[in-house]
XYZ file of N, CA and C in Angstrom:
522
model
N -81.318 -105.142 147.930
C -80.365 -105.542 146.904
C -80.119 -107.042 147.020
N -80.031 -107.733 145.908
C -79.808 -109.180 145.893
C -78.435 -109.493 146.471
N -78.305 -110.670 147.077
C -77.065 -111.011 147.743
C -75.914 -111.271 146.770
N -76.191 -111.551 145.505
C -75.130 -111.814 144.547
C -74.816 -110.612 143.676
N -75.285 -109.458 144.048
C -75.026 -108.260 143.274
C -73.845 -107.514 143.886
N -72.852 -107.276 143.063
C -71.681 -106.530 143.500
C -72.089 -105.065 143.599
N -72.094 -104.487 144.808
C -72.553 -103.109 144.964
C -71.744 -102.115 144.132
N -70.490 -102.442 143.849
C -69.642 -101.576 143.039
C -70.228 -101.396 141.639
N -70.772 -102.496 141.097
C -71.321 -102.463 139.750
C -72.816 -102.175 139.721
N -73.506 -102.379 140.808
C -74.958 -102.233 140.835
C -75.401 -100.803 140.561
N -74.587 -99.838 140.914
C -74.972 -98.442 140.775
C -74.510 -97.826 139.461
N -73.907 -98.614 138.610
C -73.411 -98.089 137.342
C -74.366 -98.441 136.213
N -74.256 -97.706 135.148
C -75.063 -98.020 133.973
C -74.510 -99.279 133.314
N -75.330 -99.944 132.528
C -74.883 -101.134 131.823
C -73.698 -100.821 130.915
N -73.708 -99.652 130.298
C -72.629 -99.264 129.405
C -71.307 -99.147 130.161
N -71.344 -98.531 131.330
C -70.127 -98.389 132.133
C -69.627 -99.744 132.595
N -70.570 -100.626 132.955
C -70.186 -101.980 133.373
C -69.478 -102.685 132.229
N -70.082 -102.583 131.038
C -69.537 -103.269 129.873
C -68.122 -102.769 129.560
N -67.907 -101.478 129.655
C -66.600 -100.906 129.348
C -65.528 -101.318 130.347
N -65.915 -101.619 131.588
C -64.923 -101.940 132.605
C -64.729 -103.427 132.826
N -65.606 -104.264 132.262
C -65.438 -105.703 132.463
C -64.127 -106.125 131.849
N -63.451 -107.019 132.512
C -62.181 -107.492 132.029
C -61.007 -106.648 132.513
N -61.252 -105.427 132.925
C -60.184 -104.599 133.478
C -59.991 -104.948 134.938
N -58.784 -104.835 135.382
C -58.501 -105.050 136.801
C -58.666 -103.747 137.537
N -59.669 -103.670 138.363
C -59.860 -102.503 139.197
C -59.120 -102.783 140.502
N -58.101 -101.999 140.847
C -57.314 -102.265 142.049
C -58.165 -102.353 143.314
N -59.241 -101.560 143.400
C -60.089 -101.613 144.584
C -60.801 -102.949 144.680
N -61.287 -103.463 143.532
C -61.948 -104.769 143.516
C -60.962 -105.855 143.904
N -59.772 -105.800 143.330
C -58.752 -106.804 143.592
C -58.366 -106.806 145.068
N -58.271 -105.621 145.653
C -57.925 -105.512 147.080
C -59.021 -106.140 147.948
N -60.280 -105.889 147.608
C -61.397 -106.454 148.372
C -61.399 -107.976 148.267
N -61.129 -108.493 147.073
C -61.087 -109.948 146.879
C -59.919 -110.538 147.660
N -58.783 -109.871 147.617
C -57.613 -110.338 148.358
C -57.911 -110.407 149.852
N -58.548 -109.364 150.383
C -58.907 -109.365 151.814
C -59.856 -110.519 152.128
N -60.845 -110.724 151.277
C -61.818 -111.805 151.494
C -61.103 -113.159 151.476
N -60.223 -113.380 150.503
C -59.514 -114.661 150.410
C -58.569 -114.864 151.595
N -57.920 -113.813 152.071
C -57.061 -113.924 153.253
C -57.885 -114.316 154.477
N -59.060 -113.720 154.597
C -59.944 -114.043 155.717
C -60.394 -115.508 155.634
N -60.755 -115.953 154.438
C -61.183 -117.340 154.269
C -60.048 -118.315 154.571
N -58.832 -117.954 154.179
C -57.674 -118.798 154.470
C -57.482 -118.937 155.972
N -57.579 -117.843 156.704
C -57.438 -117.881 158.160
C -58.538 -118.729 158.791
N -59.757 -118.577 158.301
C -60.884 -119.360 158.816
C -60.633 -120.845 158.599
N -60.176 -121.204 157.411
C -59.886 -122.610 157.121
C -58.758 -123.146 157.997
N -57.727 -122.338 158.191
C -56.592 -122.778 159.001
C -56.985 -122.979 160.463
N -57.923 -122.180 160.951
C -58.358 -122.277 162.342
C -59.476 -123.311 162.525
N -60.038 -123.746 161.439
C -61.179 -124.660 161.477
C -60.772 -126.041 161.992
N -61.698 -126.658 162.674
C -61.507 -128.020 163.149
C -62.124 -129.021 162.175
N -62.482 -128.535 160.995
C -63.150 -129.357 159.993
C -62.241 -130.500 159.549
N -62.747 -131.710 159.648
C -61.988 -132.886 159.234
C -62.245 -133.158 157.757
N -61.200 -133.486 157.042
C -61.360 -133.960 155.673
C -61.367 -132.922 154.585
N -61.231 -131.633 154.923
C -61.128 -130.603 153.885
C -60.032 -129.607 154.264
N -59.280 -129.176 153.257
C -58.282 -128.133 153.470
C -58.006 -127.458 152.134
N -57.444 -126.272 152.191
C -57.077 -125.551 150.977
C -56.069 -124.471 151.327
N -55.130 -124.263 150.409
C -54.108 -123.238 150.579
C -53.792 -122.625 149.226
N -53.370 -121.370 149.225
C -52.968 -120.757 147.955
C -51.814 -121.542 147.334
N -51.802 -121.543 146.011
C -50.712 -122.188 145.287
C -49.583 -121.179 145.152
N -48.527 -121.380 145.909
C -47.410 -120.440 145.898
C -47.840 -119.080 146.424
N -47.467 -118.039 145.710
C -47.772 -116.666 146.124
C -49.088 -116.161 145.534
N -49.716 -116.957 144.680
C -50.932 -116.531 143.988
C -52.155 -116.782 144.856
N -52.701 -115.741 145.442
C -53.864 -115.868 146.320
C -55.140 -116.181 145.540
N -55.110 -116.019 144.222
C -56.290 -116.254 143.399
C -56.357 -117.688 142.858
N -55.372 -118.504 143.180
C -55.362 -119.913 142.756
C -54.970 -120.763 143.964
N -55.881 -121.651 144.368
C -55.654 -122.492 145.539
C -55.675 -123.962 145.137
N -55.019 -124.766 145.969
C -55.107 -126.216 145.858
C -55.863 -126.692 147.093
N -56.968 -127.374 146.859
C -57.778 -127.905 147.948
C -57.653 -129.416 148.007
N -57.915 -129.959 149.175
C -57.973 -131.418 149.322
C -59.249 -131.779 150.062
N -59.829 -132.881 149.641
C -60.977 -133.430 150.364
C -60.746 -134.918 150.546
N -61.130 -135.408 151.701
C -61.122 -136.842 151.956
C -62.482 -137.380 151.574
N -62.487 -138.589 151.058
C -63.764 -139.207 150.723
C -64.620 -139.356 151.963
N -65.928 -139.159 151.827
C -66.813 -139.266 152.999
C -66.855 -140.696 153.556
N -67.018 -140.788 154.871
C -67.122 -142.094 155.533
C -68.293 -142.889 154.978
N -68.155 -144.197 155.042
C -69.205 -145.128 154.615
C -69.574 -144.978 153.144
N -68.598 -144.568 152.331
C -68.793 -144.523 150.879
C -67.615 -145.236 150.226
N -67.730 -145.489 148.961
C -66.649 -146.112 148.204
C -65.403 -145.215 148.161
N -65.571 -143.946 148.460
C -64.480 -142.967 148.406
C -63.752 -142.783 149.739
N -64.190 -143.460 150.800
C -63.732 -143.119 152.153
C -62.235 -143.243 152.403
N -61.511 -144.041 151.663
C -60.064 -144.166 151.894
C -59.246 -143.260 150.980
N -59.924 -142.434 150.207
C -59.228 -141.655 149.195
C -59.165 -140.169 149.547
N -58.110 -139.539 149.048
C -57.951 -138.082 149.185
C -57.834 -137.504 147.783
N -58.577 -136.450 147.563
C -58.605 -135.829 146.242
C -58.059 -134.411 146.303
N -57.280 -134.058 145.292
C -56.802 -132.680 145.140
C -57.681 -131.983 144.124
N -57.958 -130.711 144.421
C -58.752 -129.881 143.525
C -58.034 -128.558 143.305
N -58.314 -127.941 142.182
C -57.799 -126.607 141.888
C -58.962 -125.631 141.990
N -58.771 -124.540 142.704
C -59.788 -123.485 142.824
C -59.189 -122.204 142.245
N -59.851 -121.655 141.252
C -59.402 -120.424 140.607
C -60.452 -119.344 140.876
N -60.036 -118.265 141.543
C -60.964 -117.208 141.938
C -60.927 -116.053 140.947
N -62.103 -115.636 140.465
C -62.155 -114.483 139.556
C -62.014 -113.173 140.340
N -61.735 -112.094 139.643
C -61.652 -110.781 140.297
C -62.994 -110.349 140.867
N -64.075 -110.971 140.414
C -65.422 -110.620 140.887
C -65.870 -111.497 142.064
N -64.971 -112.357 142.579
C -65.298 -113.174 143.749
C -65.554 -112.247 144.933
N -66.506 -112.466 145.791
C -67.409 -113.605 145.928
C -68.737 -113.482 145.160
N -68.843 -112.482 144.307
C -70.104 -112.306 143.580
C -70.218 -113.272 142.409
N -69.086 -113.866 142.045
C -69.034 -114.893 141.018
C -68.347 -116.107 141.628
N -68.858 -117.276 141.333
C -68.284 -118.515 141.871
C -66.877 -118.742 141.328
N -66.024 -119.364 142.137
C -64.710 -119.745 141.618
C -64.853 -120.914 140.644
N -63.856 -121.101 139.820
C -63.804 -122.267 138.946
C -63.108 -123.359 139.745
N -63.767 -124.507 139.902
C -63.223 -125.598 140.702
C -63.157 -126.855 139.836
N -62.030 -127.544 139.924
C -61.803 -128.719 139.083
C -60.987 -129.750 139.861
N -61.307 -131.026 139.686
C -60.527 -132.095 140.303
C -59.187 -132.223 139.589
N -58.113 -132.327 140.356
C -56.793 -132.639 139.816
C -56.620 -134.156 139.843
N -56.989 -134.757 140.976
C -56.936 -136.206 141.124
C -58.067 -136.823 140.303
N -57.777 -137.825 139.478
C -58.849 -138.479 138.721
C -59.911 -139.046 139.658
N -61.168 -138.826 139.312
C -62.282 -139.262 140.153
C -63.426 -139.773 139.278
N -63.797 -141.026 139.482
C -64.920 -141.623 138.761
C -66.183 -141.327 139.555
N -67.057 -140.504 138.977
C -68.258 -140.059 139.681
C -69.272 -139.547 138.663
N -70.562 -139.753 138.916
C -71.575 -139.285 137.957
C -71.532 -137.784 137.661
N -71.116 -136.964 138.614
C -71.136 -135.514 138.421
C -69.756 -134.903 138.188
N -68.789 -135.756 137.835
C -67.427 -135.297 137.548
C -66.996 -135.944 136.236
N -66.598 -135.116 135.266
C -66.211 -135.693 133.978
C -64.749 -136.134 133.998
N -64.297 -136.697 132.883
C -62.936 -137.239 132.798
C -61.854 -136.164 132.862
N -62.241 -134.899 132.700
C -61.285 -133.797 132.802
C -61.282 -133.155 134.181
N -62.104 -133.672 135.090
C -62.155 -133.122 136.449
C -63.192 -132.037 136.658
N -63.942 -131.680 135.613
C -64.998 -130.674 135.747
C -66.123 -131.210 136.618
N -66.745 -130.337 137.379
C -67.747 -130.726 138.369
C -69.096 -130.114 138.027
N -70.126 -130.936 138.083
C -71.497 -130.444 137.920
C -72.104 -130.340 139.324
N -72.130 -129.129 139.848
C -72.664 -128.868 141.181
C -73.347 -127.515 141.153
N -74.615 -127.499 141.515
C -75.425 -126.278 141.375
C -74.842 -125.055 142.076
N -74.205 -125.232 143.233
C -73.675 -124.050 143.930
C -72.466 -123.443 143.228
N -71.896 -124.162 142.283
C -70.789 -123.607 141.500
C -71.288 -122.961 140.212
N -72.588 -123.050 140.003
C -73.196 -122.495 138.785
C -74.319 -121.531 139.167
N -75.551 -121.916 138.868
C -76.704 -121.024 139.024
C -77.164 -120.830 140.466
N -76.760 -121.668 141.387
C -77.171 -121.519 142.787
C -76.077 -120.865 143.644
N -75.093 -120.268 143.002
C -74.009 -119.617 143.738
C -74.533 -118.441 144.551
N -73.971 -118.271 145.721
C -74.288 -117.137 146.584
C -72.989 -116.541 147.098
N -72.945 -115.239 147.216
C -71.769 -114.559 147.756
C -71.525 -114.947 149.213
N -72.504 -115.582 149.838
C -72.351 -116.024 151.226
C -71.501 -117.286 151.340
N -71.343 -118.025 150.240
C -70.527 -119.239 150.266
C -69.054 -118.883 150.357
N -68.289 -119.820 150.908
C -66.849 -119.629 150.998
C -66.148 -120.917 150.600
N -64.822 -120.936 150.672
C -64.040 -122.101 150.256
C -64.435 -123.331 151.062
N -64.618 -123.159 152.347
C -65.011 -124.274 153.212
C -66.333 -124.870 152.748
N -67.317 -124.032 152.472
C -68.629 -124.481 152.005
C -68.501 -125.246 150.693
N -67.680 -124.718 149.788
C -67.477 -125.370 148.490
C -66.899 -126.760 148.679
N -65.837 -126.871 149.464
C -65.182 -128.158 149.668
C -66.099 -129.161 150.365
N -66.830 -128.708 151.367
C -67.765 -129.603 152.051
C -68.891 -130.057 151.118
N -69.344 -129.176 150.246
C -70.393 -129.533 149.287
C -69.893 -130.572 148.291
N -68.658 -130.409 147.831
C -68.084 -131.385 146.898
C -67.864 -132.715 147.603
N -67.414 -132.659 148.849
C -67.227 -133.881 149.634
C -68.565 -134.608 149.790
N -69.608 -133.868 150.075
C -70.945 -134.448 150.208
C -71.433 -135.029 148.879
N -71.140 -134.334 147.789
C -71.539 -134.796 146.461
C -70.956 -136.164 146.140
N -69.752 -136.445 146.627
C -69.143 -137.753 146.360
C -70.045 -138.888 146.824
N -70.636 -138.747 147.993
C -71.494 -139.802 148.533
C -72.940 -139.714 148.097
N -73.343 -138.551 147.594
C -74.741 -138.341 147.208
C -74.804 -137.653 145.840
N -74.495 -138.404 144.770
C -74.489 -137.779 143.440
C -75.889 -137.418 142.961
N -75.931 -136.494 142.031
C -77.176 -136.146 141.356
C -77.206 -136.949 140.057
N -77.826 -138.107 140.099
C -77.876 -139.016 138.955
C -78.674 -138.403 137.805
N -79.572 -137.483 138.107
C -80.412 -136.858 137.075
C -79.645 -135.858 136.209
N -78.465 -135.459 136.649
C -77.682 -134.470 135.901
C -76.222 -134.927 135.793
N -75.996 -136.069 135.125
C -74.633 -136.605 135.097
C -73.732 -135.925 134.067
N -72.467 -135.798 134.416
C -71.428 -135.419 133.457
C -70.746 -136.683 132.942
N -70.821 -137.733 133.736
C -70.221 -139.011 133.390
C -71.351 -140.046 133.324
N -71.808 -140.338 132.118
C -72.961 -141.234 131.924
C -72.670 -142.651 132.417
N -71.452 -143.134 132.212
C -71.108 -144.480 132.665
C -71.187 -144.570 134.187
N -70.645 -143.586 134.869
C -70.701 -143.571 136.339
C -72.147 -143.524 136.830
N -72.975 -142.739 136.169
C -74.390 -142.658 136.552
C -75.085 -143.999 136.360
N -74.749 -144.656 135.272
C -75.347 -145.973 134.984
C -74.901 -147.021 136.001
N -73.632 -146.994 136.372
C -73.085 -148.000 137.300
C -73.391 -147.710 138.767
N -73.865 -146.514 139.091
C -74.140 -146.149 140.480
C -75.055 -147.170 141.153
N -75.988 -147.717 140.422
C -76.935 -148.683 140.997
C -76.351 -150.099 141.068
N -75.111 -150.281 140.616
C -74.421 -151.580 140.665
C -73.160 -151.405 141.510
N -73.301 -151.485 142.836
C -72.204 -151.109 143.746
C -70.859 -151.777 143.485
N -70.829 -153.053 143.179
C -69.537 -153.720 142.979
C -68.824 -153.234 141.719
N -69.567 -153.084 140.637
C -68.973 -152.571 139.400
C -68.528 -151.118 139.595
N -69.357 -150.365 140.283
C -69.038 -148.963 140.527
C -67.746 -148.852 141.342
N -67.656 -149.642 142.413
C -66.466 -149.635 143.274
C -65.208 -149.953 142.461
N -65.297 -150.936 141.592
C -64.146 -151.328 140.768
C -63.700 -150.145 139.896
N -64.648 -149.461 139.275
C -64.301 -148.314 138.440
C -63.677 -147.186 139.269
N -64.220 -146.954 140.448
C -63.673 -145.893 141.309
C -62.221 -146.209 141.654
N -61.969 -147.432 142.065
C -60.615 -147.819 142.469
C -59.654 -147.841 141.282
N -60.133 -148.264 140.105
C -59.284 -148.281 138.912
C -58.936 -146.870 138.442
N -59.855 -145.934 138.638
C -59.671 -144.558 138.168
C -58.795 -143.739 139.110
N -58.900 -144.015 140.399
C -58.216 -143.207 141.405
C -56.702 -143.340 141.293
N -56.037 -142.212 141.181
C -54.577 -142.167 141.198
C -54.203 -140.993 142.083
N -53.524 -141.288 143.157
C -53.145 -140.208 144.066
C -52.114 -139.315 143.390
N -52.373 -138.021 143.363
C -51.480 -137.063 142.700
C -50.608 -136.383 143.740
C-alpha cells in the first residue's frame, strides 16, 4: 500500500468515499488529534534551533509556527510567523501553511502562500510539523528560482544588494 493512502478509505469503494468526504468521522478526527498531540510533544522536546510551533488556543487543528532565518543568509536576523491548518485527513493530506509575517522571497507570494513541493505533490504521510518548518527554513536560503510565486523576488535574487533591500523593506515583525 502506498504511504500516502489512508487505510480507512483504501478499502472502500469510490462511491462510499465520495459520500463520506467532507463529513467528520469521529474516528478519523481522534487519530488526527493523537498524531498532532504526539507531534507537539516531539517539537517541545526537540533541541531544534530556529523552529517552533504550538496550537492556536484550544484548536489543535490550527497552529502558529515560527522559524528563524537561516544563518549566512539575508534572512538570518529575522523571525517569521506561519499559520498551519491541518485537515481531518492529516497526515495523508498536507496541512495548509502560510506566512503571517510578510516575507519577500521567490517562492512566497504577497499573501504569504508558499510554493514548496512537499506541501503539494511531494507530500508524504511520513512528514511532520518539524519537517515542514525545517523545509521552509531551508527554502529561505535556497529558493527554487525556476518555480517562482514572486517574479520580482526571483529576478532580484541574482542582485544581492537590491534583494537585501527588498527583504528588509518587506519584513515586519508581527
